[in-house]
mmCIF file of C-alpha atoms and ligand atoms in Angstrom:
data_model
loop_
_atom_site.group_PDB
_atom_site.id
_atom_site.type_symbol
_atom_site.label_atom_id
_atom_site.label_comp_id
_atom_site.label_asym_id
_atom_site.label_seq_id
_atom_site.Cartn_x
_atom_site.Cartn_y
_atom_site.Cartn_z
ATOM 1 C CA MET P 1 0.000 0.000 0.000
ATOM 2 C CA THR P 2 1.345 3.444 -0.873
ATOM 3 C CA GLU P 3 1.799 6.061 1.869
ATOM 4 C CA ASP P 4 -1.056 8.066 0.314
ATOM 5 C CA ALA P 5 -3.418 5.093 0.332
ATOM 6 C CA LYS P 6 -2.867 4.601 4.075
ATOM 7 C CA GLN P 7 -4.745 7.866 4.648
ATOM 8 C CA ASP P 8 -7.733 6.762 2.537
ATOM 9 C CA GLY P 9 -11.033 6.939 4.384
ATOM 10 C CA VAL P 10 -9.995 9.783 6.700
ATOM 11 C CA ILE P 11 -12.738 12.437 6.726
ATOM 12 C CA ARG P 12 -11.176 15.672 5.537
ATOM 13 C CA HIS P 13 -12.421 19.101 4.509
ATOM 14 C CA ASP P 14 -9.055 20.554 3.491
ATOM 15 C CA TRP P 15 -8.349 18.812 0.195
ATOM 16 C CA SER P 16 -6.410 20.838 -2.352
ATOM 17 C CA VAL P 17 -7.472 20.850 -5.994
ATOM 18 C CA ASP P 18 -4.066 19.375 -6.909
ATOM 19 C CA GLU P 19 -4.510 16.473 -4.511
ATOM 20 C CA ILE P 20 -7.961 15.715 -5.890
ATOM 21 C CA ALA P 21 -6.807 16.006 -9.512
ATOM 22 C CA SER P 22 -3.942 13.592 -8.720
ATOM 23 C CA LEU P 23 -6.434 11.063 -7.373
ATOM 24 C CA TYR P 24 -8.559 11.478 -10.509
ATOM 25 C CA ARG P 25 -5.505 10.792 -12.687
ATOM 26 C CA LEU P 26 -4.297 7.679 -10.825
ATOM 27 C CA PRO P 27 -3.930 4.512 -12.907
ATOM 28 C CA LEU P 28 -7.551 3.383 -13.279
ATOM 29 C CA LEU P 29 -7.237 0.071 -11.451
ATOM 30 C CA GLU P 30 -5.441 1.726 -8.551
ATOM 31 C CA LEU P 31 -8.103 4.435 -8.374
ATOM 32 C CA VAL P 32 -11.036 2.012 -8.486
ATOM 33 C CA GLY P 33 -9.357 -0.340 -6.009
ATOM 34 C CA ARG P 34 -8.744 2.410 -3.482
ATOM 35 C CA ALA P 35 -12.206 3.877 -3.922
ATOM 36 C CA ASN P 36 -13.755 0.431 -3.507
ATOM 37 C CA ALA P 37 -11.827 -0.125 -0.270
ATOM 38 C CA VAL P 38 -13.141 3.176 1.143
ATOM 39 C CA HIS P 39 -16.621 2.355 -0.111
ATOM 40 C CA ARG P 40 -16.571 -0.961 1.763
ATOM 41 C CA GLN P 41 -15.262 0.734 4.889
ATOM 42 C CA TYR P 42 -18.335 2.977 5.144
ATOM 43 C CA HIS P 43 -21.079 1.364 3.059
ATOM 44 C CA ASP P 44 -22.650 -2.005 2.412
ATOM 45 C CA PRO P 45 -21.199 -2.999 -0.984
ATOM 46 C CA ASN P 46 -24.351 -5.000 -1.736
ATOM 47 C CA ARG P 47 -26.702 -2.087 -1.351
ATOM 48 C CA VAL P 48 -27.824 0.108 -4.247
ATOM 49 C CA GLN P 49 -30.499 2.620 -3.335
ATOM 50 C CA LYS P 50 -33.156 3.135 -5.976
ATOM 51 C CA ALA P 51 -34.442 6.690 -6.193
ATOM 52 C CA SER P 52 -37.205 7.860 -8.536
ATOM 53 C CA LEU P 53 -37.422 11.275 -10.112
ATOM 54 C CA LEU P 54 -40.439 13.294 -11.144
ATOM 55 C CA SER P 55 -40.637 16.674 -12.808
ATOM 56 C CA ILE P 56 -43.515 18.291 -10.917
ATOM 57 C CA LYS P 57 -43.287 21.521 -12.928
ATOM 58 C CA THR P 58 -41.698 21.299 -16.331
ATOM 59 C CA GLY P 59 -40.027 23.898 -18.551
ATOM 60 C CA GLY P 60 -40.166 27.671 -18.871
ATOM 61 C CA CYS P 61 -37.373 28.267 -16.351
ATOM 62 C CA PRO P 62 -35.924 31.812 -16.372
ATOM 63 C CA GLU P 63 -32.364 30.546 -15.721
ATOM 64 C CA ASN P 64 -30.078 29.918 -18.685
ATOM 65 C CA CYS P 65 -28.200 26.747 -17.672
ATOM 66 C CA ALA P 66 -26.602 25.669 -20.961
ATOM 67 C CA TYR P 67 -27.216 21.969 -20.391
ATOM 68 C CA CYS P 68 -30.865 22.191 -19.416
ATOM 69 C CA PRO P 69 -33.792 21.484 -21.711
ATOM 70 C CA GLN P 70 -36.087 23.273 -19.256
ATOM 71 C CA SER P 71 -34.563 26.724 -19.676
ATOM 72 C CA ALA P 72 -36.887 29.212 -21.392
ATOM 73 C CA HIS P 73 -33.763 30.666 -23.043
ATOM 74 C CA HIS P 74 -33.354 27.604 -25.264
ATOM 75 C CA ARG P 75 -36.310 28.103 -27.567
ATOM 76 C CA GLU P 76 -35.361 25.370 -30.012
ATOM 77 C CA VAL P 77 -35.866 22.598 -27.468
ATOM 78 C CA ASP P 78 -38.855 20.387 -28.166
ATOM 79 C CA LEU P 79 -40.429 20.321 -24.706
ATOM 80 C CA THR P 80 -44.003 20.869 -23.567
ATOM 81 C CA ARG P 81 -44.212 23.229 -20.624
ATOM 82 C CA ASP P 82 -46.438 22.179 -17.801
ATOM 83 C CA LEU P 83 -47.972 23.822 -14.761
ATOM 84 C CA LEU P 84 -47.291 22.452 -11.291
ATOM 85 C CA MET P 85 -48.815 19.003 -10.941
ATOM 86 C CA GLU P 86 -51.628 18.266 -8.503
ATOM 87 C CA PRO P 87 -50.346 16.779 -5.223
ATOM 88 C CA GLN P 88 -52.696 13.795 -5.531
ATOM 89 C CA LYS P 89 -51.274 12.857 -8.912
ATOM 90 C CA VAL P 90 -47.696 13.245 -7.628
ATOM 91 C CA LEU P 91 -48.438 11.048 -4.632
ATOM 92 C CA ALA P 92 -50.011 8.373 -6.822
ATOM 93 C CA MET P 93 -46.766 8.330 -8.830
ATOM 94 C CA ALA P 94 -44.704 8.137 -5.661
ATOM 95 C CA ALA P 95 -46.738 5.132 -4.534
ATOM 96 C CA THR P 96 -46.137 3.457 -7.919
ATOM 97 C CA ALA P 97 -42.403 4.153 -7.608
ATOM 98 C CA LYS P 98 -42.394 2.676 -4.127
ATOM 99 C CA ALA P 99 -44.163 -0.445 -5.384
ATOM 100 C CA ALA P 100 -41.411 -0.754 -8.022
ATOM 101 C CA GLY P 101 -38.775 -0.689 -5.279
ATOM 102 C CA ALA P 102 -37.843 3.001 -4.995
ATOM 103 C CA GLU P 103 -36.897 4.118 -1.498
ATOM 104 C CA ARG P 104 -36.497 7.790 -2.313
ATOM 105 C CA PHE P 105 -38.722 10.111 -4.330
ATOM 106 C CA CYS P 106 -37.166 13.259 -5.818
ATOM 107 C CA MET P 107 -39.349 16.033 -7.174
ATOM 108 C CA GLY P 108 -37.955 18.753 -9.436
ATOM 109 C CA ALA P 109 -39.495 22.089 -10.384
ATOM 110 C CA ALA P 110 -38.093 24.303 -13.136
ATOM 111 C CA TRP P 111 -38.065 27.405 -10.952
ATOM 112 C CA ARG P 112 -35.337 29.964 -10.405
ATOM 113 C CA GLN P 113 -36.526 30.314 -6.816
ATOM 114 C CA VAL P 114 -39.341 29.359 -4.519
ATOM 115 C CA ARG P 115 -42.212 31.841 -4.133
ATOM 116 C CA ASP P 116 -44.588 31.751 -1.199
ATOM 117 C CA GLY P 117 -48.169 31.008 -2.129
ATOM 118 C CA LYS P 118 -50.428 28.242 -3.393
ATOM 119 C CA GLU P 119 -47.768 26.496 -5.439
ATOM 120 C CA PHE P 120 -45.336 26.229 -2.558
ATOM 121 C CA ASP P 121 -48.197 25.072 -0.306
ATOM 122 C CA ALA P 122 -48.834 22.292 -2.829
ATOM 123 C CA VAL P 123 -45.147 21.260 -2.751
ATOM 124 C CA ILE P 124 -45.329 21.087 1.055
ATOM 125 C CA GLU P 125 -48.335 18.784 0.700
ATOM 126 C CA MET P 126 -46.332 16.600 -1.709
ATOM 127 C CA VAL P 127 -43.406 16.338 0.717
ATOM 128 C CA GLU P 128 -45.711 15.419 3.599
ATOM 129 C CA GLY P 129 -47.449 12.837 1.438
ATOM 130 C CA VAL P 130 -44.201 11.199 0.289
ATOM 131 C CA ARG P 131 -43.034 10.962 3.898
ATOM 132 C CA ARG P 132 -46.357 9.357 4.864
ATOM 133 C CA LEU P 133 -45.583 6.695 2.244
ATOM 134 C CA ASP P 134 -42.487 6.006 4.290
ATOM 135 C CA MET P 135 -40.171 7.093 1.492
ATOM 136 C CA GLU P 136 -37.320 9.578 1.644
ATOM 137 C CA ALA P 137 -38.381 12.866 0.062
ATOM 138 C CA CYS P 138 -36.050 15.152 -1.890
ATOM 139 C CA VAL P 139 -36.969 18.307 -3.794
ATOM 140 C CA THR P 140 -35.080 20.615 -6.117
ATOM 141 C CA LEU P 141 -36.834 23.964 -6.452
ATOM 142 C CA GLY P 142 -34.030 26.470 -7.096
ATOM 143 C CA MET P 143 -33.045 29.160 -4.597
ATOM 144 C CA LEU P 144 -34.931 29.502 -1.354
ATOM 145 C CA LYS P 145 -35.152 31.744 1.710
ATOM 146 C CA PRO P 146 -34.649 30.611 5.316
ATOM 147 C CA HIS P 147 -38.389 30.579 6.197
ATOM 148 C CA GLN P 148 -39.097 28.452 3.115
ATOM 149 C CA ALA P 149 -36.355 26.009 4.024
ATOM 150 C CA GLU P 150 -37.859 25.826 7.533
ATOM 151 C CA ARG P 151 -41.280 24.973 6.114
ATOM 152 C CA LEU P 152 -39.760 22.174 4.050
ATOM 153 C CA ALA P 153 -37.907 20.887 7.100
ATOM 154 C CA ASN P 154 -41.114 20.929 9.158
ATOM 155 C CA ALA P 155 -42.871 18.997 6.392
ATOM 156 C CA GLY P 156 -40.305 16.244 6.948
ATOM 157 C CA LEU P 157 -38.146 16.812 3.852
ATOM 158 C CA THR P 158 -35.196 14.408 3.827
ATOM 159 C CA ALA P 159 -32.908 16.277 1.427
ATOM 160 C CA TYR P 160 -32.722 19.339 -0.805
ATOM 161 C CA ASN P 161 -31.005 18.964 -4.170
ATOM 162 C CA HIS P 162 -29.069 21.976 -5.382
ATOM 163 C CA ASN P 163 -26.114 21.183 -7.605
ATOM 164 C CA LEU P 164 -22.933 23.186 -7.959
ATOM 165 C CA ASP P 165 -22.728 21.640 -11.432
ATOM 166 C CA THR P 166 -19.055 22.504 -12.078
ATOM 167 C CA SER P 167 -16.055 24.440 -10.760
ATOM 168 C CA PRO P 168 -16.269 28.091 -9.678
ATOM 169 C CA GLU P 169 -13.973 28.922 -12.620
ATOM 170 C CA PHE P 170 -15.992 27.162 -15.330
ATOM 171 C CA TYR P 171 -19.407 28.134 -13.954
ATOM 172 C CA SER P 172 -19.927 31.325 -15.960
ATOM 173 C CA ARG P 173 -19.385 29.379 -19.200
ATOM 174 C CA ILE P 174 -22.507 27.374 -18.351
ATOM 175 C CA ILE P 175 -24.817 29.738 -16.434
ATOM 176 C CA THR P 176 -24.873 33.532 -16.307
ATOM 177 C CA THR P 177 -28.261 34.215 -14.721
ATOM 178 C CA ARG P 178 -27.016 33.350 -11.214
ATOM 179 C CA THR P 179 -23.670 33.126 -9.471
ATOM 180 C CA TYR P 180 -21.758 30.362 -7.738
ATOM 181 C CA GLN P 181 -22.189 32.382 -4.565
ATOM 182 C CA ASP P 182 -26.008 32.223 -4.964
ATOM 183 C CA ARG P 183 -25.700 28.461 -5.091
ATOM 184 C CA LEU P 184 -23.506 28.308 -1.977
ATOM 185 C CA GLU P 185 -25.877 30.562 -0.055
ATOM 186 C CA THR P 186 -28.879 28.352 -0.796
ATOM 187 C CA LEU P 187 -26.903 25.319 0.316
ATOM 188 C CA SER P 188 -26.014 26.969 3.606
ATOM 189 C CA THR P 189 -29.643 28.067 4.106
ATOM 190 C CA VAL P 190 -30.708 24.438 3.735
ATOM 191 C CA ARG P 191 -27.910 23.176 5.983
ATOM 192 C CA ALA P 192 -29.051 25.494 8.772
ATOM 193 C CA THR P 193 -32.431 23.695 8.945
ATOM 194 C CA GLY P 194 -30.944 20.223 9.388
ATOM 195 C CA VAL P 195 -32.330 19.002 6.049
ATOM 196 C CA GLU P 196 -29.696 16.891 4.266
ATOM 197 C CA LEU P 197 -27.810 18.369 1.336
ATOM 198 C CA CYS P 198 -27.843 16.720 -2.057
ATOM 199 C CA SER P 199 -25.311 18.501 -4.231
ATOM 200 C CA GLY P 200 -23.141 17.401 -7.094
ATOM 201 C CA GLY P 201 -22.579 18.206 -10.705
ATOM 202 C CA ILE P 202 -22.227 17.287 -14.339
ATOM 203 C CA ILE P 203 -19.237 16.113 -16.339
ATOM 204 C CA GLY P 204 -18.910 16.274 -20.107
ATOM 205 C CA MET P 205 -19.708 19.976 -20.617
ATOM 206 C CA GLY P 206 -16.221 20.861 -21.926
ATOM 207 C CA GLU P 207 -14.677 21.333 -18.480
ATOM 208 C CA SER P 208 -11.143 20.185 -17.635
ATOM 209 C CA ILE P 209 -10.119 17.535 -15.131
ATOM 210 C CA ARG P 210 -9.032 20.402 -12.892
ATOM 211 C CA ASP P 211 -12.574 21.802 -13.024
ATOM 212 C CA ARG P 212 -13.949 18.430 -11.979
ATOM 213 C CA ALA P 213 -11.466 18.312 -9.099
ATOM 214 C CA ALA P 214 -12.264 21.907 -8.136
ATOM 215 C CA MET P 215 -15.975 21.133 -7.914
ATOM 216 C CA LEU P 216 -15.252 18.154 -5.661
ATOM 217 C CA GLN P 217 -13.010 20.361 -3.548
ATOM 218 C CA VAL P 218 -15.844 22.817 -2.907
ATOM 219 C CA LEU P 219 -18.218 19.977 -2.015
ATOM 220 C CA ALA P 220 -15.692 18.282 0.254
ATOM 221 C CA GLY P 221 -15.047 21.638 1.927
ATOM 222 C CA PHE P 222 -18.526 21.518 3.481
ATOM 223 C CA ALA P 223 -18.461 20.277 7.057
ATOM 224 C CA PRO P 224 -20.174 17.885 7.227
ATOM 225 C CA HIS P 225 -19.924 16.733 3.613
ATOM 226 C CA PRO P 226 -23.178 16.773 1.620
ATOM 227 C CA GLU P 227 -24.977 13.562 2.550
ATOM 228 C CA SER P 228 -25.774 12.975 -1.122
ATOM 229 C CA VAL P 229 -23.624 13.707 -4.171
ATOM 230 C CA PRO P 230 -25.198 13.168 -7.595
ATOM 231 C CA ILE P 231 -22.727 12.711 -10.429
ATOM 232 C CA ASN P 232 -24.342 13.373 -13.803
ATOM 233 C CA ALA P 233 -22.899 12.830 -17.262
ATOM 234 C CA LEU P 234 -24.224 15.445 -19.656
ATOM 235 C CA VAL P 235 -27.231 14.264 -21.623
ATOM 236 C CA PRO P 236 -26.897 16.466 -24.698
ATOM 237 C CA VAL P 237 -30.373 17.705 -25.632
ATOM 238 C CA GLU P 238 -31.223 19.054 -29.105
ATOM 239 C CA GLY P 239 -31.872 22.797 -28.948
ATOM 240 C CA THR P 240 -29.619 23.449 -25.910
ATOM 241 C CA PRO P 241 -26.218 25.144 -26.387
ATOM 242 C CA LEU P 242 -24.516 21.867 -25.396
ATOM 243 C CA ALA P 243 -26.489 19.729 -27.854
ATOM 244 C CA LYS P 244 -23.449 18.935 -29.997
ATOM 245 C CA ARG P 245 -21.134 17.917 -27.171
ATOM 246 C CA GLU P 246 -19.847 14.412 -27.573
ATOM 247 C CA ARG P 247 -20.790 11.993 -24.844
ATOM 248 C CA ILE P 248 -17.923 11.505 -22.416
ATOM 249 C CA ASP P 249 -15.962 8.276 -22.222
ATOM 250 C CA PRO P 250 -17.762 6.176 -19.552
ATOM 251 C CA LEU P 251 -14.397 5.640 -17.838
ATOM 252 C CA GLU P 252 -14.332 9.373 -17.049
ATOM 253 C CA LEU P 253 -17.552 8.838 -15.140
ATOM 254 C CA VAL P 254 -15.954 5.904 -13.319
ATOM 255 C CA ARG P 255 -13.018 8.168 -12.384
ATOM 256 C CA MET P 256 -15.329 10.945 -11.201
ATOM 257 C CA VAL P 257 -17.375 8.580 -9.046
ATOM 258 C CA ALA P 258 -14.225 7.013 -7.574
ATOM 259 C CA THR P 259 -12.695 10.404 -6.805
ATOM 260 C CA ALA P 260 -15.930 11.608 -5.188
ATOM 261 C CA ARG P 261 -15.928 8.457 -3.052
ATOM 262 C CA LEU P 262 -12.314 9.021 -1.944
ATOM 263 C CA VAL P 263 -12.808 12.655 -0.959
ATOM 264 C CA MET P 264 -16.280 12.204 0.607
ATOM 265 C CA PRO P 265 -16.132 8.689 2.082
ATOM 266 C CA GLN P 266 -19.474 8.732 3.886
ATOM 267 C CA SER P 267 -21.685 10.409 1.297
ATOM 268 C CA THR P 268 -24.196 8.597 -0.870
ATOM 269 C CA VAL P 269 -22.794 8.969 -4.385
ATOM 270 C CA ARG P 270 -25.586 8.851 -6.950
ATOM 271 C CA LEU P 271 -24.955 7.637 -10.464
ATOM 272 C CA SER P 272 -27.370 10.068 -12.065
ATOM 273 C CA ALA P 273 -28.026 11.372 -15.599
ATOM 274 C CA GLY P 274 -26.266 9.712 -18.509
ATOM 275 C CA ARG P 275 -26.672 6.145 -17.319
ATOM 276 C CA SER P 276 -28.821 5.137 -20.288
ATOM 277 C CA SER P 277 -25.823 5.377 -22.606
ATOM 278 C CA LEU P 278 -23.620 3.183 -20.373
ATOM 279 C CA THR P 279 -23.203 -0.531 -20.819
ATOM 280 C CA ARG P 280 -24.166 -2.788 -17.975
ATOM 281 C CA GLU P 281 -20.454 -3.331 -17.288
ATOM 282 C CA ALA P 282 -19.644 0.389 -17.153
ATOM 283 C CA GLN P 283 -22.466 0.872 -14.634
ATOM 284 C CA ILE P 284 -21.132 -1.993 -12.542
ATOM 285 C CA LEU P 285 -17.682 -0.377 -12.590
ATOM 286 C CA CYS P 286 -19.256 2.837 -11.296
ATOM 287 C CA LEU P 287 -20.907 0.854 -8.489
ATOM 288 C CA MET P 288 -17.552 -0.782 -7.693
ATOM 289 C CA ALA P 289 -15.928 2.644 -7.701
ATOM 290 C CA GLY P 290 -18.258 3.910 -4.991
ATOM 291 C CA ALA P 291 -21.675 4.765 -6.390
ATOM 292 C CA ASN P 292 -24.436 3.562 -4.097
ATOM 293 C CA SER P 293 -27.586 4.813 -5.726
ATOM 294 C CA ILE P 294 -29.215 4.955 -9.140
ATOM 295 C CA PHE P 295 -32.199 6.862 -10.450
ATOM 296 C CA TYR P 296 -34.782 4.271 -11.246
ATOM 297 C CA GLY P 297 -37.606 4.742 -13.736
ATOM 298 C CA ASP P 298 -38.126 5.327 -17.437
ATOM 299 C CA THR P 299 -37.487 9.073 -17.308
ATOM 300 C CA LEU P 300 -35.206 11.358 -15.366
ATOM 301 C CA LEU P 301 -36.898 14.767 -15.310
ATOM 302 C CA THR P 302 -37.475 15.261 -19.024
ATOM 303 C CA THR P 303 -35.013 12.888 -20.724
ATOM 304 C CA PRO P 304 -35.113 9.088 -20.980
ATOM 305 C CA ASN P 305 -33.420 7.024 -18.307
ATOM 306 C CA ALA P 306 -32.335 3.396 -18.448
ATOM 307 C CA GLY P 307 -35.722 1.617 -18.326
ATOM 308 C CA ILE P 308 -37.033 -0.245 -15.283
ATOM 309 C CA GLY P 309 -36.753 -3.526 -17.202
ATOM 310 C CA GLU P 310 -33.087 -2.906 -18.014
ATOM 311 C CA ASP P 311 -32.384 -1.921 -14.432
ATOM 312 C CA ALA P 312 -34.077 -5.011 -13.070
ATOM 313 C CA GLU P 313 -31.730 -6.992 -15.340
ATOM 314 C CA LEU P 314 -28.726 -4.973 -14.168
ATOM 315 C CA LEU P 315 -29.528 -5.557 -10.501
ATOM 316 C CA ALA P 316 -30.325 -9.208 -11.111
ATOM 317 C CA ALA P 317 -26.982 -9.653 -12.905
ATOM 318 C CA ILE P 318 -25.168 -8.197 -9.907
ATOM 319 C CA GLY P 319 -26.951 -10.701 -7.701
ATOM 320 C CA PRO P 320 -29.241 -10.073 -4.775
ATOM 321 C CA VAL P 321 -28.705 -6.496 -3.671
ATOM 322 C CA ASN P 322 -30.306 -4.609 -0.804
ATOM 323 C CA ASP P 323 -30.661 -7.823 1.084
ATOM 324 C CA ASP P 324 -34.313 -8.095 0.209
ATOM 325 C CA ALA P 325 -36.379 -10.931 -1.053
ATOM 326 C CA GLU P 326 -37.875 -8.836 -3.834
ATOM 327 C CA GLN P 327 -34.480 -8.547 -5.537
ATOM 328 C CA ALA P 328 -33.542 -12.125 -4.836
ATOM 329 C CA SER P 329 -36.727 -13.426 -6.446
ATOM 330 C CA ALA P 330 -36.246 -11.173 -9.482
ATOM 331 C CA ALA P 331 -32.833 -12.753 -10.059
HETATM 332 N N1 SAM L 401 -34.214 24.264 -10.967
HETATM 333 C C1 SAM L 401 -33.529 23.460 -10.068
HETATM 334 C C2 SAM L 401 -32.145 23.968 -9.731
HETATM 335 O O1 SAM L 401 -31.803 25.064 -10.007
HETATM 336 O O2 SAM L 401 -31.394 23.243 -9.070
HETATM 337 C C3 SAM L 401 -33.394 22.046 -10.400
HETATM 338 C C4 SAM L 401 -33.704 21.211 -11.450
HETATM 339 S S1 SAM L 401 -32.297 20.743 -12.399
HETATM 340 C C5 SAM L 401 -33.051 20.051 -13.746
HETATM 341 C C6 SAM L 401 -31.415 19.508 -11.476
HETATM 342 C C7 SAM L 401 -30.044 19.153 -11.982
HETATM 343 O O3 SAM L 401 -30.144 18.266 -13.084
HETATM 344 C C8 SAM L 401 -29.164 20.272 -12.519
HETATM 345 O O4 SAM L 401 -28.557 20.971 -11.495
HETATM 346 C C9 SAM L 401 -28.151 19.505 -13.346
HETATM 347 O O5 SAM L 401 -27.036 19.156 -12.557
HETATM 348 C C10 SAM L 401 -28.918 18.259 -13.783
HETATM 349 N N2 SAM L 401 -29.194 18.303 -15.226
HETATM 350 C C11 SAM L 401 -30.111 19.071 -15.861
HETATM 351 N N3 SAM L 401 -30.075 18.865 -17.202
HETATM 352 C C12 SAM L 401 -29.102 17.939 -17.422
HETATM 353 C C13 SAM L 401 -28.578 17.323 -18.586
HETATM 354 N N4 SAM L 401 -29.018 17.631 -19.803
HETATM 355 N N5 SAM L 401 -27.599 16.409 -18.444
HETATM 356 C C14 SAM L 401 -27.129 16.096 -17.192
HETATM 357 N N6 SAM L 401 -27.585 16.655 -16.063
HETATM 358 C C15 SAM L 401 -28.551 17.578 -16.157
HETATM 359 C C1 DTB L 402 -29.407 15.471 -10.336
HETATM 360 O O1 DTB L 402 -28.242 15.805 -10.051
HETATM 361 N N1 DTB L 402 -29.745 14.819 -11.430
HETATM 362 C C2 DTB L 402 -31.163 14.621 -11.496
HETATM 363 C C3 DTB L 402 -31.622 15.146 -10.116
HETATM 364 N N2 DTB L 402 -30.432 15.692 -9.566
HETATM 365 C C4 DTB L 402 -32.737 16.110 -10.001
HETATM 366 C C5 DTB L 402 -31.768 15.311 -12.671
HETATM 367 C C6 DTB L 402 -31.150 14.902 -13.995
HETATM 368 C C7 DTB L 402 -31.870 15.628 -15.088
HETATM 369 C C8 DTB L 402 -31.390 15.237 -16.461
HETATM 370 C C9 DTB L 402 -32.038 15.991 -17.538
HETATM 371 C C10 DTB L 402 -33.510 15.829 -17.649
HETATM 372 O O2 DTB L 402 -34.038 14.692 -17.603
HETATM 373 O O3 DTB L 402 -34.205 16.842 -17.815
HETATM 374 FE FE1 SF4 L 403 -33.861 26.029 -14.490
HETATM 375 FE FE2 SF4 L 403 -32.770 24.156 -12.902
HETATM 376 FE FE3 SF4 L 403 -32.873 23.827 -15.602
HETATM 377 FE FE4 SF4 L 403 -31.215 25.636 -14.601
HETATM 378 S S1 SF4 L 403 -31.124 23.427 -14.223
HETATM 379 S S2 SF4 L 403 -32.614 25.949 -16.345
HETATM 380 S S3 SF4 L 403 -32.379 26.352 -12.840
HETATM 381 S S4 SF4 L 403 -34.581 23.923 -14.218
#
């Protein structure tokens, strides 16, 4: 074991970007091996949490995130805008997701920020309803004020998703309608309520390895680390400024997951968007490298996901996971 590897698994908040970039660039087998050892130290290697996503309010967002099909700035995108869904309909979908094995239900609204009023009241009702189903509830609603975060906390919200997306340096190449600082402030507003943080980012937008490392450095600088770290690979959507970006090499995703695992040993690392273009084997490598959750269901928010059938096959091929009879009998 190298001297560096002996320190693996220590919880730190003082990583340098250089240190993180060096981990990312390790020989792949060394990187995955070390990440797997840390993963096994803190997590059950046979557990893969299934989370389901639902877009509760689709499209027409005033922000200009270059990757996002829901931005009103990208007029060429073929997407039907929708008003906020009725809580009853959302809760029926949550119940269906639970019946399919999802433990967590994540609801996304294409808002720049939360506004008080009927729509927010309806979101509170959704959160309460998901918790009554005995599922974890996560929402992603854009920026929010302390009293709004408190209301979500009182409704029983498990986690708030708010991604940093990329490094502070690369950020303005992707989004100009809000700042990195806005993002950090929302995260600290959520943290103050005791609701868990879900924050991660996207690779494959033209950023460098240093940018990827710099994003992880900011995340790992939080004390405690975000409980949940989604790692997305860009899904290039026709009509967005990033539509023509080539899909990243799946091994870059493996490296990103492994590096996230090494710098945030206790966090749940979620293998998020981009999974539908990965082979079964590449997904398994990501799980070996430290991912412990997948988004389960036929769609992410607006783009296709690996289907439930394919995922059932993936999980069955791995063998019984989650220690439950449902998976064992599907195998
Ligand atoms: N409006 C909310 C906000 O500001 O956080 C959230 C919804 S947004 C769709 C949630 C996250 O999905 C984004 O932060 C981004 O990381 C990810 N995402 C959106 N479009 C994507 C794409 N085309 N490919 C990969 N990830 C994407
Ligand atoms: C996250 O980091 N990825 C999920 C979840 N958090 C909300 C969303 C992925 C969205 C991919 C593009 C789409 O389907 O619209
Ligand atoms: Fe709006 Fe969120 Fe999409 Fe950005 S990522 S355009 S904030 S929905």
